[in-house]
Short mmCIF file of C-alpha atoms and ligand atoms in Angstrom, two decimals:
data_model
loop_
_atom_site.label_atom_id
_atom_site.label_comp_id
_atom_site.label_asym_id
_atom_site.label_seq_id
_atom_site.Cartn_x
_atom_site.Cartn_y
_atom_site.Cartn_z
CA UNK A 1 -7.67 4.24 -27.72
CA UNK A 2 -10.51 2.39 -29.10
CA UNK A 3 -8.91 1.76 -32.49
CA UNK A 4 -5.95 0.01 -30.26
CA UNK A 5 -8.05 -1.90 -28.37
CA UNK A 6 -9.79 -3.20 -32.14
CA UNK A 7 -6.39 -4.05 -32.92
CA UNK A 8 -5.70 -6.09 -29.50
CA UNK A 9 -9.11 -7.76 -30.55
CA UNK A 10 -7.85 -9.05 -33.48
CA UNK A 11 -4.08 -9.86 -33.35
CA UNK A 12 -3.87 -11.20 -29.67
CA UNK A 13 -7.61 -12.28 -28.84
CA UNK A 14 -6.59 -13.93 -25.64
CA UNK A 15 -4.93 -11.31 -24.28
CA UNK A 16 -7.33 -8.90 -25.28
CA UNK A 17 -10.32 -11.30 -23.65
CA UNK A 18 -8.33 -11.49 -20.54
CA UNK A 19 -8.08 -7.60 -20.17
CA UNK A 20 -11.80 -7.26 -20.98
CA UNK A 21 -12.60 -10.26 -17.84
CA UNK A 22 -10.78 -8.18 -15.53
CA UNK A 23 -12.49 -4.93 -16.54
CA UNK A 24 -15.66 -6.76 -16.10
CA UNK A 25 -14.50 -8.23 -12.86
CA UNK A 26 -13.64 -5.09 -11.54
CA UNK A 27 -16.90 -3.10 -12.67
CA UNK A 28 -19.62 -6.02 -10.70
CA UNK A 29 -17.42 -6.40 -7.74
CA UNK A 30 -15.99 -4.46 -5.02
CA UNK A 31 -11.86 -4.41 -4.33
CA UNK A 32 -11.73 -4.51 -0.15
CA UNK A 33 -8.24 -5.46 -0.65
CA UNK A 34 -6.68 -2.19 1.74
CA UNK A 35 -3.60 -2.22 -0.99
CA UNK A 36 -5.76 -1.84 -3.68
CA UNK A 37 -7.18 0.86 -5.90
CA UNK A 38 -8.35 2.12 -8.92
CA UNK A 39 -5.91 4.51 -10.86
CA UNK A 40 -6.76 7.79 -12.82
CA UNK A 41 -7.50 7.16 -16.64
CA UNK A 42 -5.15 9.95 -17.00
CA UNK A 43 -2.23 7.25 -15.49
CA UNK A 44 -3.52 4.84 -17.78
CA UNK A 45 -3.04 7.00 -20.53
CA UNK A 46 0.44 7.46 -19.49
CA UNK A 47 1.31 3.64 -18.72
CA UNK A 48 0.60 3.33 -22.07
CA UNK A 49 2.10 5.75 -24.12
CA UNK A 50 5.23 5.75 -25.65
CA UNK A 51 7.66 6.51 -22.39
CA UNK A 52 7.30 2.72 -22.84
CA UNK A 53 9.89 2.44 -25.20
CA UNK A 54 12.55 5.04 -23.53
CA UNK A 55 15.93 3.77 -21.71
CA UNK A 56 16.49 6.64 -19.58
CA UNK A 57 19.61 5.30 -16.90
CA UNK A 58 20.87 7.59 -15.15
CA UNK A 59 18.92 11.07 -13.39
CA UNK A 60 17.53 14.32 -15.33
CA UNK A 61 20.89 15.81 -16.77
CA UNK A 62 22.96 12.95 -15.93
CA UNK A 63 21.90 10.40 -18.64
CA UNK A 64 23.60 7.70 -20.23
CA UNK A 65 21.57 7.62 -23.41
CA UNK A 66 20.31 10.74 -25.49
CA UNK A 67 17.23 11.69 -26.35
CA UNK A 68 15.97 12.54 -22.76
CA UNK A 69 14.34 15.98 -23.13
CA UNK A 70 11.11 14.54 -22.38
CA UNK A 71 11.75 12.02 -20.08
CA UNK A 72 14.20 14.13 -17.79
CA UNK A 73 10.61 16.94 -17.88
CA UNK A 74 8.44 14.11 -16.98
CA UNK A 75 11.18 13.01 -13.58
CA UNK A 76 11.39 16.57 -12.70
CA UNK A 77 8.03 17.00 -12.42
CA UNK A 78 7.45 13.76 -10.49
CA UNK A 79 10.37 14.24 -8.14
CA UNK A 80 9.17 18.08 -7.42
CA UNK A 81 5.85 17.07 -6.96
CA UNK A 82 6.48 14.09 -4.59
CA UNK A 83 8.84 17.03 -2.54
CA UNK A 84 6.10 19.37 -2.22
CA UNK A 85 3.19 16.87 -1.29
CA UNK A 86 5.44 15.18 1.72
CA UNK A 87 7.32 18.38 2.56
CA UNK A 88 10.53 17.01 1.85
CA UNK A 89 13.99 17.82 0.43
CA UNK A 90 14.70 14.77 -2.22
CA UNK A 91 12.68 12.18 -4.11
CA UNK A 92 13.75 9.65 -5.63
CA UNK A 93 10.67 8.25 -7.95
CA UNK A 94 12.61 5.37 -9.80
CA UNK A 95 12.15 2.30 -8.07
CA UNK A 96 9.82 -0.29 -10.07
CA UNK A 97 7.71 -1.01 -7.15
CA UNK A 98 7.77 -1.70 -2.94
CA UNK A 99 10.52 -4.48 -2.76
CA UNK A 100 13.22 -2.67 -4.43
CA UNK A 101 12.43 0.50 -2.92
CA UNK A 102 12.89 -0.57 0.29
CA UNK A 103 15.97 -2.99 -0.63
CA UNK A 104 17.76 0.21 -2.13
CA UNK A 105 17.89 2.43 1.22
CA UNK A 106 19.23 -0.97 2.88
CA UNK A 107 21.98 -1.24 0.56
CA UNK A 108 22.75 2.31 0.72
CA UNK A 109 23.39 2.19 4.42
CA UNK A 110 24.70 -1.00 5.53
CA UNK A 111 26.82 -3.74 5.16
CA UNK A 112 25.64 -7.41 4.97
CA UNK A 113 25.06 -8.82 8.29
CA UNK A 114 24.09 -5.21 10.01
CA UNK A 115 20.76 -4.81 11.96
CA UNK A 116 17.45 -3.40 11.47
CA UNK A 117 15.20 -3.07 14.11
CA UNK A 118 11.50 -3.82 12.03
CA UNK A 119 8.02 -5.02 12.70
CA UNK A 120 7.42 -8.90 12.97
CA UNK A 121 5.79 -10.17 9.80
CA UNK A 122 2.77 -11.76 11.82
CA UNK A 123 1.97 -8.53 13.31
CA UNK A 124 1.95 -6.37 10.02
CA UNK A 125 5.18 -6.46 9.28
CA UNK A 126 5.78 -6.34 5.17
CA UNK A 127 8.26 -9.39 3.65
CA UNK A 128 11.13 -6.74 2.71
CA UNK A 129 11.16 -5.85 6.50
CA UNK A 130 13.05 -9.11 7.33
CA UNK A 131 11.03 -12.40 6.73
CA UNK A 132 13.11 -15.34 6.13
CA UNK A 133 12.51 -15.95 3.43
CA UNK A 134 13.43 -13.20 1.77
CA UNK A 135 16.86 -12.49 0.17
CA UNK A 136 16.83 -9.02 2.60
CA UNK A 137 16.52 -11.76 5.69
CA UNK A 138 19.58 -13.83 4.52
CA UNK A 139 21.59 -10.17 4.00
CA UNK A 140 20.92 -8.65 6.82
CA UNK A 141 20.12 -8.89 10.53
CA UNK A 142 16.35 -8.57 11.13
CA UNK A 143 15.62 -8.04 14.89
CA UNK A 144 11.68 -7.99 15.50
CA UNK A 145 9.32 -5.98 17.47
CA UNK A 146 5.75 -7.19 17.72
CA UNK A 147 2.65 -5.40 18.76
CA UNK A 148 1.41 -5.75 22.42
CA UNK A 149 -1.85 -7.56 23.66
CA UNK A 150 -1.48 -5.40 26.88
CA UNK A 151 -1.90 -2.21 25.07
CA UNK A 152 -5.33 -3.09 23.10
CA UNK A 153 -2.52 -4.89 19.99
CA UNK A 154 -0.17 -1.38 19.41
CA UNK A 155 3.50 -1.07 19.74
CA UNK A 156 4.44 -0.54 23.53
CA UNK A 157 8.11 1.66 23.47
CA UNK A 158 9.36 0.66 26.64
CA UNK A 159 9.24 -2.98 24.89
CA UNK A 160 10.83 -1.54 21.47
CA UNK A 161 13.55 0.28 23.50
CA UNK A 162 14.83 -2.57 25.40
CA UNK A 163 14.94 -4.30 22.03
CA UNK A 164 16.84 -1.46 20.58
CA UNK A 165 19.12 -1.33 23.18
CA UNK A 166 20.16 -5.35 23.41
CA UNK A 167 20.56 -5.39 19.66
CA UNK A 168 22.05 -1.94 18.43
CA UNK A 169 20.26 -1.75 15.05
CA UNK A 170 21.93 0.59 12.47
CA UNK A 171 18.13 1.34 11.08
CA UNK A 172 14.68 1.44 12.94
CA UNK A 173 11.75 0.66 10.54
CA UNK A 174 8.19 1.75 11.15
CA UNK A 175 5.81 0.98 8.82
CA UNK A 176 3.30 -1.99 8.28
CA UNK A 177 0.88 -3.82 5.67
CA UNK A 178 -1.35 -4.90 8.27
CA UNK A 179 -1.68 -2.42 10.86
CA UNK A 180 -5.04 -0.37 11.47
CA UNK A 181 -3.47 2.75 13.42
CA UNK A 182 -1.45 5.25 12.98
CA UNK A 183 2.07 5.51 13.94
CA UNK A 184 3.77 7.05 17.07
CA UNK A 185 6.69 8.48 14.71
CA UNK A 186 8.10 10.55 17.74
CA UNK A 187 8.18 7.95 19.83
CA UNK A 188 10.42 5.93 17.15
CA UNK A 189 12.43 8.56 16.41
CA UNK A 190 13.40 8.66 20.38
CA UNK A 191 14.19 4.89 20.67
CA UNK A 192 16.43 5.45 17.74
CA UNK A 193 18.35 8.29 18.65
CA UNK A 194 19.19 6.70 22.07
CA UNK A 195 21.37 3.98 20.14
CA UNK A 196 22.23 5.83 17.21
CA UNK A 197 20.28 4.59 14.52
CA UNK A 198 18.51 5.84 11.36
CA UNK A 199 14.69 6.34 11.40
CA UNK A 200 12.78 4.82 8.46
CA UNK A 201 8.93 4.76 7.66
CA UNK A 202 7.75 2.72 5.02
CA UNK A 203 4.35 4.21 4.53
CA UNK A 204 3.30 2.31 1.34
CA UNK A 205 -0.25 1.88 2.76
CA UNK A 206 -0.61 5.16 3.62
CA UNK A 207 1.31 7.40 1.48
CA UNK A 208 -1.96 8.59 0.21
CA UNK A 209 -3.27 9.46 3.43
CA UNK A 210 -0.27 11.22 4.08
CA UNK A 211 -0.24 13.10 1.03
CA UNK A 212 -4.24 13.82 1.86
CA UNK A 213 -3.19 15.29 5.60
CA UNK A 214 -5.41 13.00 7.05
CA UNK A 215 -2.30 10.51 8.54
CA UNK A 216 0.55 11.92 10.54
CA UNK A 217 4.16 13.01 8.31
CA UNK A 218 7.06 11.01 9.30
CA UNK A 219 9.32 13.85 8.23
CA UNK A 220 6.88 16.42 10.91
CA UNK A 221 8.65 13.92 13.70
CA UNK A 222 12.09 14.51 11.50
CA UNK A 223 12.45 11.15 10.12
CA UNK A 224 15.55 10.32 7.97
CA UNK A 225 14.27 8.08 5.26
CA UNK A 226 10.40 7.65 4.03
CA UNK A 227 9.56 4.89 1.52
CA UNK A 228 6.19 4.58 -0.42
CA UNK A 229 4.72 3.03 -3.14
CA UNK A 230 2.79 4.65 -5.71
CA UNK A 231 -0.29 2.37 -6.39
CA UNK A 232 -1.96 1.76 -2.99
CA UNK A 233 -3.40 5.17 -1.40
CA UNK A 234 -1.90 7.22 -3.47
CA UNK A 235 -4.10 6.23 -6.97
CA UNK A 236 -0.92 6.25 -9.25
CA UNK A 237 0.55 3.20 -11.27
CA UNK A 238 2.35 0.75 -9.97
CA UNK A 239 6.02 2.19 -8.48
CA UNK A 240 7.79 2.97 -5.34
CA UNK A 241 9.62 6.17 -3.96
CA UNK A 242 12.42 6.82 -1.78
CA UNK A 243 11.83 10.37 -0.05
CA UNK A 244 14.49 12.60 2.38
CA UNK A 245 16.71 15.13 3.25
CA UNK A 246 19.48 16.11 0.70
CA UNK A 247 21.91 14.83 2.68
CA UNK A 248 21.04 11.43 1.89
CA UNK A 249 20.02 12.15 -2.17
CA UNK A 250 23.19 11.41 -3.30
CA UNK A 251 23.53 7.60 -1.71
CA UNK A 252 20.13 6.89 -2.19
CA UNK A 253 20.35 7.64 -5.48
CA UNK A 254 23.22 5.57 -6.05
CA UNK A 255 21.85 2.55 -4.49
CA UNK A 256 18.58 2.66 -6.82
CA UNK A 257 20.69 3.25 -10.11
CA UNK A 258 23.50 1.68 -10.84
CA UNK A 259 23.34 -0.35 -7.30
CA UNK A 260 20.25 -2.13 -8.05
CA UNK A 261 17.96 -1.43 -10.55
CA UNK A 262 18.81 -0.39 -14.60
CA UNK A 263 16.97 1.99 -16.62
CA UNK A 264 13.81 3.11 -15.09
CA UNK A 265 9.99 2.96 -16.31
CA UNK A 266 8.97 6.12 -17.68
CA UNK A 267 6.05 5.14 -18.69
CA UNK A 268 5.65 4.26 -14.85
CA UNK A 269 7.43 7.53 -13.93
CA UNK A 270 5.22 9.89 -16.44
CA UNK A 271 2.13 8.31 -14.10
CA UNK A 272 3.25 8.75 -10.82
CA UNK A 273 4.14 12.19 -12.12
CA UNK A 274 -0.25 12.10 -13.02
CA UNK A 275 -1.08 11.08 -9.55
CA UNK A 276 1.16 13.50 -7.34
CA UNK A 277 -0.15 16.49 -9.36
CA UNK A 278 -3.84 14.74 -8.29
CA UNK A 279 -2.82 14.38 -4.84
CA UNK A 280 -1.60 18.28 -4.55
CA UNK A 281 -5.54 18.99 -5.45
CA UNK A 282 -7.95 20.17 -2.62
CA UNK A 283 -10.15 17.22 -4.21
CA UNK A 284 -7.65 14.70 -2.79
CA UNK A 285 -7.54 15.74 0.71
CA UNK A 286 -11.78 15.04 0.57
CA UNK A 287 -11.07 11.59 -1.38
CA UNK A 288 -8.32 10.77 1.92
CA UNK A 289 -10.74 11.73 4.74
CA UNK A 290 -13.70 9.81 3.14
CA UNK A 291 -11.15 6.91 2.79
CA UNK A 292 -11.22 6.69 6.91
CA UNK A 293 -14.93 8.26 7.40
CA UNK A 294 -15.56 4.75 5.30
CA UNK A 295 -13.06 2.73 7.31
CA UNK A 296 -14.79 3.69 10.48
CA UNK A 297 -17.68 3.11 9.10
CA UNK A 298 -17.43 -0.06 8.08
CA UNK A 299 -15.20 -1.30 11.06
CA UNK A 300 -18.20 0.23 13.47
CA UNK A 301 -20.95 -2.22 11.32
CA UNK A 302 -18.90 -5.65 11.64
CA UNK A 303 -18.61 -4.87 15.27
CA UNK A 304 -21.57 -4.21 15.80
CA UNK A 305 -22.24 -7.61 14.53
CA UNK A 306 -20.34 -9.14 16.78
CA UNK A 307 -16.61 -9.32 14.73
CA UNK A 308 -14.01 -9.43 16.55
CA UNK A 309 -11.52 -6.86 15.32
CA UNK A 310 -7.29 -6.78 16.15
CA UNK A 311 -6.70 -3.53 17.57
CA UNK A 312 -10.27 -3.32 18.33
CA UNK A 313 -10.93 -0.47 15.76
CA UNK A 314 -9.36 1.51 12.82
CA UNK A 315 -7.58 5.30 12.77
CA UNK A 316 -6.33 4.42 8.80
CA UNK A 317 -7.73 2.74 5.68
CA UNK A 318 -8.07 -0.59 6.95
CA UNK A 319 -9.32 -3.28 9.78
CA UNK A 320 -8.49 -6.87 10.31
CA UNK A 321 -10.89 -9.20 10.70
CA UNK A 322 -10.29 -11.81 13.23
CA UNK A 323 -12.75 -14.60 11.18
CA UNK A 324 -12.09 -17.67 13.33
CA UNK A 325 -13.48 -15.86 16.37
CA UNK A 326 -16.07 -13.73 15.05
CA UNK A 327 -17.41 -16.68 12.51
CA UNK A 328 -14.96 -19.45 13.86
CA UNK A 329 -13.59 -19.68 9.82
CA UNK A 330 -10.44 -19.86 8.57
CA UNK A 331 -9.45 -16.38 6.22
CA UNK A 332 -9.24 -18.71 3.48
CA UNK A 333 -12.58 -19.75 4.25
CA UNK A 334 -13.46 -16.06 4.71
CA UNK A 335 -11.80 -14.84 1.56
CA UNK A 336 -13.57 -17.46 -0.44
CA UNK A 337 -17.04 -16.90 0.94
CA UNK A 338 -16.47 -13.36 0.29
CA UNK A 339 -15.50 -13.96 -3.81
CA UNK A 340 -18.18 -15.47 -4.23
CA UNK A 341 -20.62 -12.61 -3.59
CA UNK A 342 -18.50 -10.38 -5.66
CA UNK A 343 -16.88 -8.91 -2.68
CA UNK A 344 -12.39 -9.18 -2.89
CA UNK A 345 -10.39 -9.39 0.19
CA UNK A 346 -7.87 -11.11 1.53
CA UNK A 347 -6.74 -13.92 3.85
CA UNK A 348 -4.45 -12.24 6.56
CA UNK A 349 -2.30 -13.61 9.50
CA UNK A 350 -2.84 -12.02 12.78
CA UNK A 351 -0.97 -11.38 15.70
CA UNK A 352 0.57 -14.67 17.10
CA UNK A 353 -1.82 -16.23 14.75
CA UNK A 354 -1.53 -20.21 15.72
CA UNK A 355 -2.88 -20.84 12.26
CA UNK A 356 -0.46 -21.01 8.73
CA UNK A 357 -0.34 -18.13 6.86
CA UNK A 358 -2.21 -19.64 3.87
CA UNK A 359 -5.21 -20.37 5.97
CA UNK A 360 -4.58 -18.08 9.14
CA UNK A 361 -6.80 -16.52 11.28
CA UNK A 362 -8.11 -13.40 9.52
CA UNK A 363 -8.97 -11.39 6.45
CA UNK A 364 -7.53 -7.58 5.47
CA UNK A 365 -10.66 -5.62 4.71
CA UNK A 366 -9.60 -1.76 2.80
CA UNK A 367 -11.39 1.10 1.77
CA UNK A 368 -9.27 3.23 -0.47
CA UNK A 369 -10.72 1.32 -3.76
CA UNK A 370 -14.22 1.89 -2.70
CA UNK A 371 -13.98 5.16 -2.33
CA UNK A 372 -12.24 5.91 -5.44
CA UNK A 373 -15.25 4.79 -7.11
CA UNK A 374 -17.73 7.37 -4.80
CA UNK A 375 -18.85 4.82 -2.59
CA UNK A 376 -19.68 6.68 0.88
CA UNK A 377 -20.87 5.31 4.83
CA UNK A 378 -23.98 4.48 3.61
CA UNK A 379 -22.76 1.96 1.09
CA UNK A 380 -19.85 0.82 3.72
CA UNK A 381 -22.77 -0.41 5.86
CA UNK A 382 -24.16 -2.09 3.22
CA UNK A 383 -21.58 -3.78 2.42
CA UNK A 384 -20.72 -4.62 6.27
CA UNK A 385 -24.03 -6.19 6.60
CA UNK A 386 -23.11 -8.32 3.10
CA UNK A 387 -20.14 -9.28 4.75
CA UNK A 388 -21.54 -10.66 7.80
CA UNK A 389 -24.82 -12.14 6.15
CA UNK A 390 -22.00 -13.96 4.05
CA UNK A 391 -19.34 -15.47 7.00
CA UNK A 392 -22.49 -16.00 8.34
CA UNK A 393 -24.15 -18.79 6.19
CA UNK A 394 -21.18 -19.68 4.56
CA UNK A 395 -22.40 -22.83 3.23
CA UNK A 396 -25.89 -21.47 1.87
CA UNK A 397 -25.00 -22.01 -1.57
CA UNK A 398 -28.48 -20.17 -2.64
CA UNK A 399 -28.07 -17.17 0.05
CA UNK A 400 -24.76 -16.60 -1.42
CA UNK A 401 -26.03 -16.72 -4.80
CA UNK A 402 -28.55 -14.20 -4.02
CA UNK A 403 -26.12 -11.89 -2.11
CA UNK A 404 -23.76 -12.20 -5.67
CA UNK A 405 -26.95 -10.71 -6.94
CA UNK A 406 -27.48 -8.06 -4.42
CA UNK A 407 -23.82 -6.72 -4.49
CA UNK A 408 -22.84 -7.03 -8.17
CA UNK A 409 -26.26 -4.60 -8.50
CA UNK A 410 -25.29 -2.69 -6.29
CA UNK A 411 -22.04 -2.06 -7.41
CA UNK A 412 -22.84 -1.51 -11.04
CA UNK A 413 -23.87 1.71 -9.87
CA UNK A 414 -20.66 3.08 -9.01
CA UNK A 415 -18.41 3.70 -11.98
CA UNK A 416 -15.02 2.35 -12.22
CA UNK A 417 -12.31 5.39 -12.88
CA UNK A 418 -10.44 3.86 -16.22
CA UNK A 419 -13.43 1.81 -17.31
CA UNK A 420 -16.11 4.05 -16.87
CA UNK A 421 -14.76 7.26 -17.88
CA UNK A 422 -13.35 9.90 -16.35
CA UNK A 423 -14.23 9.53 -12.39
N1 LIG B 1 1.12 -6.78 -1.26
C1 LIG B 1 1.07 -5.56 -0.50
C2 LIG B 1 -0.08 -5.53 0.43
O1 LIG B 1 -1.09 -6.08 0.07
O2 LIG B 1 0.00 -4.97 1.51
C3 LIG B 1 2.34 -5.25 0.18
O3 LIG B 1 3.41 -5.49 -0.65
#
């Protein structure tokens, strides 16, 4: 690897500088972005090997190109892995990433202008479960449920059922990129079999938490459809899988290939193949509780400061920060103030935020990252206290400089998995 990396030096130097920034960026700072993580060198390895160069359309023994002895061993394994690790009957571990994931189990089971029942973008709802302005939001109907002030900011069912029953969706979505609890999957699954519709979690946040036993199954509750991408909790590369019963392989598998994607990343596929086999380790179900003890952790030390959290707490990876009434600052504001000691988050609208989403009410504050790089509750309250000395005496150019100090320090003493070696 080296002696390519020699070569990147001297036939593409900017490239090769901007790769070596990053690294650098990554090593003296700490990613509290809860979507973010740090991948096994092993994946790396496999992002860049030669899968790279592989057209593969088409499904292990049902190719459209030859040469596929390799690539239809490296799917296998993914998609039996991915089975065994949710404890379901089909995986489908093709899609490039979140968005088309989720767009390919729509277009399996509807027709333009058909309703899904899903989580209002404001209140953690993800951009493929209906905003506006997204192409999914012009296809399809997006009805939306929102999360309740009366019941300490989580979903209240008797709510979600009326919904359900004024607007007859064809799919109920669970599933969020800004929610700090778990999910009431049984409770979902009974709203949608009272009008008939399909149960779908996408648990991209989580999927590793899942995988770890830490977070409630959405198949335990006998959902029909589980989405998840593969770079988030789980520690693979970048990718998204569509997981469920045989009954549905066969249209789900259609929809991905030839419905909406072409040929597939094995290079992508070969890594996600990496991760699963990490996640069916003993080691990972230690990596996905210390991923909450952490989130407690630090969620416990910025109340105790006085922040103002929504949902008052965390049961999963991540809190939301309510900045303009713990610190009365903007999340931009936030977000900023936190970059500049070193410490990456990011700007976040909250529940019937009255602010715009590019400077709304809150910041997104994650553990999984931090704890892939052995950071435990002692350094979460270190970095709590960081964070509130920072929001703080936001415009104490000098105390931030000397925080920058404190946390890039600190940090340099946790190795970065890929960089550092083999973490
Ligand atoms: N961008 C991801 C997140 O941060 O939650 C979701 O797509």
């Amino acid at each position: 690897m080296d002696e390519y990396r020699a070569l990147l030096a001297k036939t593409d130097r900017a490239v090769f500088d901007a790769i070596a920034g990053e690294e650098a960026r990554q090593k003296r700072g700490v990613e509290l972005i809860p979507s973010e993580n740090y991948t096994y060198p092993e994946v790396l390895v496999a992002l860049g090997s030669v899968f790279t160069n592989k057209y593969a359309e088409g499904y292990p023994g049902r190719r459209y190109y030859g040469g596929q002895e390799y690539t239809d061993a490296i799917e296998n394994l993914a998609r039996e892995r991915a089975k065994e690790l949710f404890r379901c009957e089909h995986a489908n571990v093709q899609p490039l990433s979140g968005s088309p994931m989720n767009q390919a189990v729509y277009l399996a089971f509807l027709r333009p202008g058909d309703t899904i029942l899903g989580m209002d973008l404001s209140h953690g709802g993800h951009l493929t479960h209906g905003a506006p302005v997204s192409h999914m939001g012009q296809i399809f109907r997006f009805v939306r449920y929102k999360t309740d002030p009366e019941h300490e900011g989580r979903i209240d069912f008797d709510t979600l059922r009326k919904i359900a029953r004024e607007s007859q969706p064809k799919i109920v979505l669970c599933g969020y990129t800004s929610y700090p609890r778990d999910y009431d999957y049984a409770a979902f699954r009974r709203v949608a079999e009272e009008v008939g519709a399909l149960t779908m979690a996408d648990v991209s946040h989580i999927g590793g938490l899942i995988a770890g036993g830490v977070m409630r199954n959405p198949f335990d509750a006998g959902f029909d459809i589980v989405t998840t991408t593969t770079h988030k909790s789980l520690r693979g590369p970048r990718g998204g899988m569509v997981l469920c019963a045989k009954k549905y392989a066969a249209v789900i598998d259609k929809s991905v290939f030839p419905g909406l994607q072409g040929g597939p990343h094995m290079n992508a596929i070969a890594g996600i193949a990496i991760a699963l086999g990490r996640a069916l380790r003993p080691e990972f179900k230690e990596y996905a509780a210390q991923v909450l003890r952490n989130a407690k952790t630090l969620a416990a030390t910025l109340l105790a400061a006085g922040g103002s959290l929504v949902t008052g707490g965390t049961d999963n990876h991540m809190m939301v920060l309510d900045t303009m009434k713990s610190f009365g600052m903007d999340g931009r504001v936030a977000e900023e103030t936190l970059d500049k000691i070193a410490i990456t988050t990011n700007k976040q609208i909250i529940p019937d935020d009255p602010n715009p989403p590019l400077r709304p009410s809150g910041i997104r504050i994650g553990t999984p990252a931090a704890t892939a790089r052995g950071m435990k509750e002692d350094a979460m309250r270190r970095l709590g206290d960081w964070i509130v000395s920072a929001l703080r005496a936001h415009d104490d150019a000098a105390l931030l400089d000397r925080l920058r100090g404190e946390v890039q320090a600190f940090c340099l003493q946790y190795p970065v998995p890929g960089i550092d070696g083999a973490v």
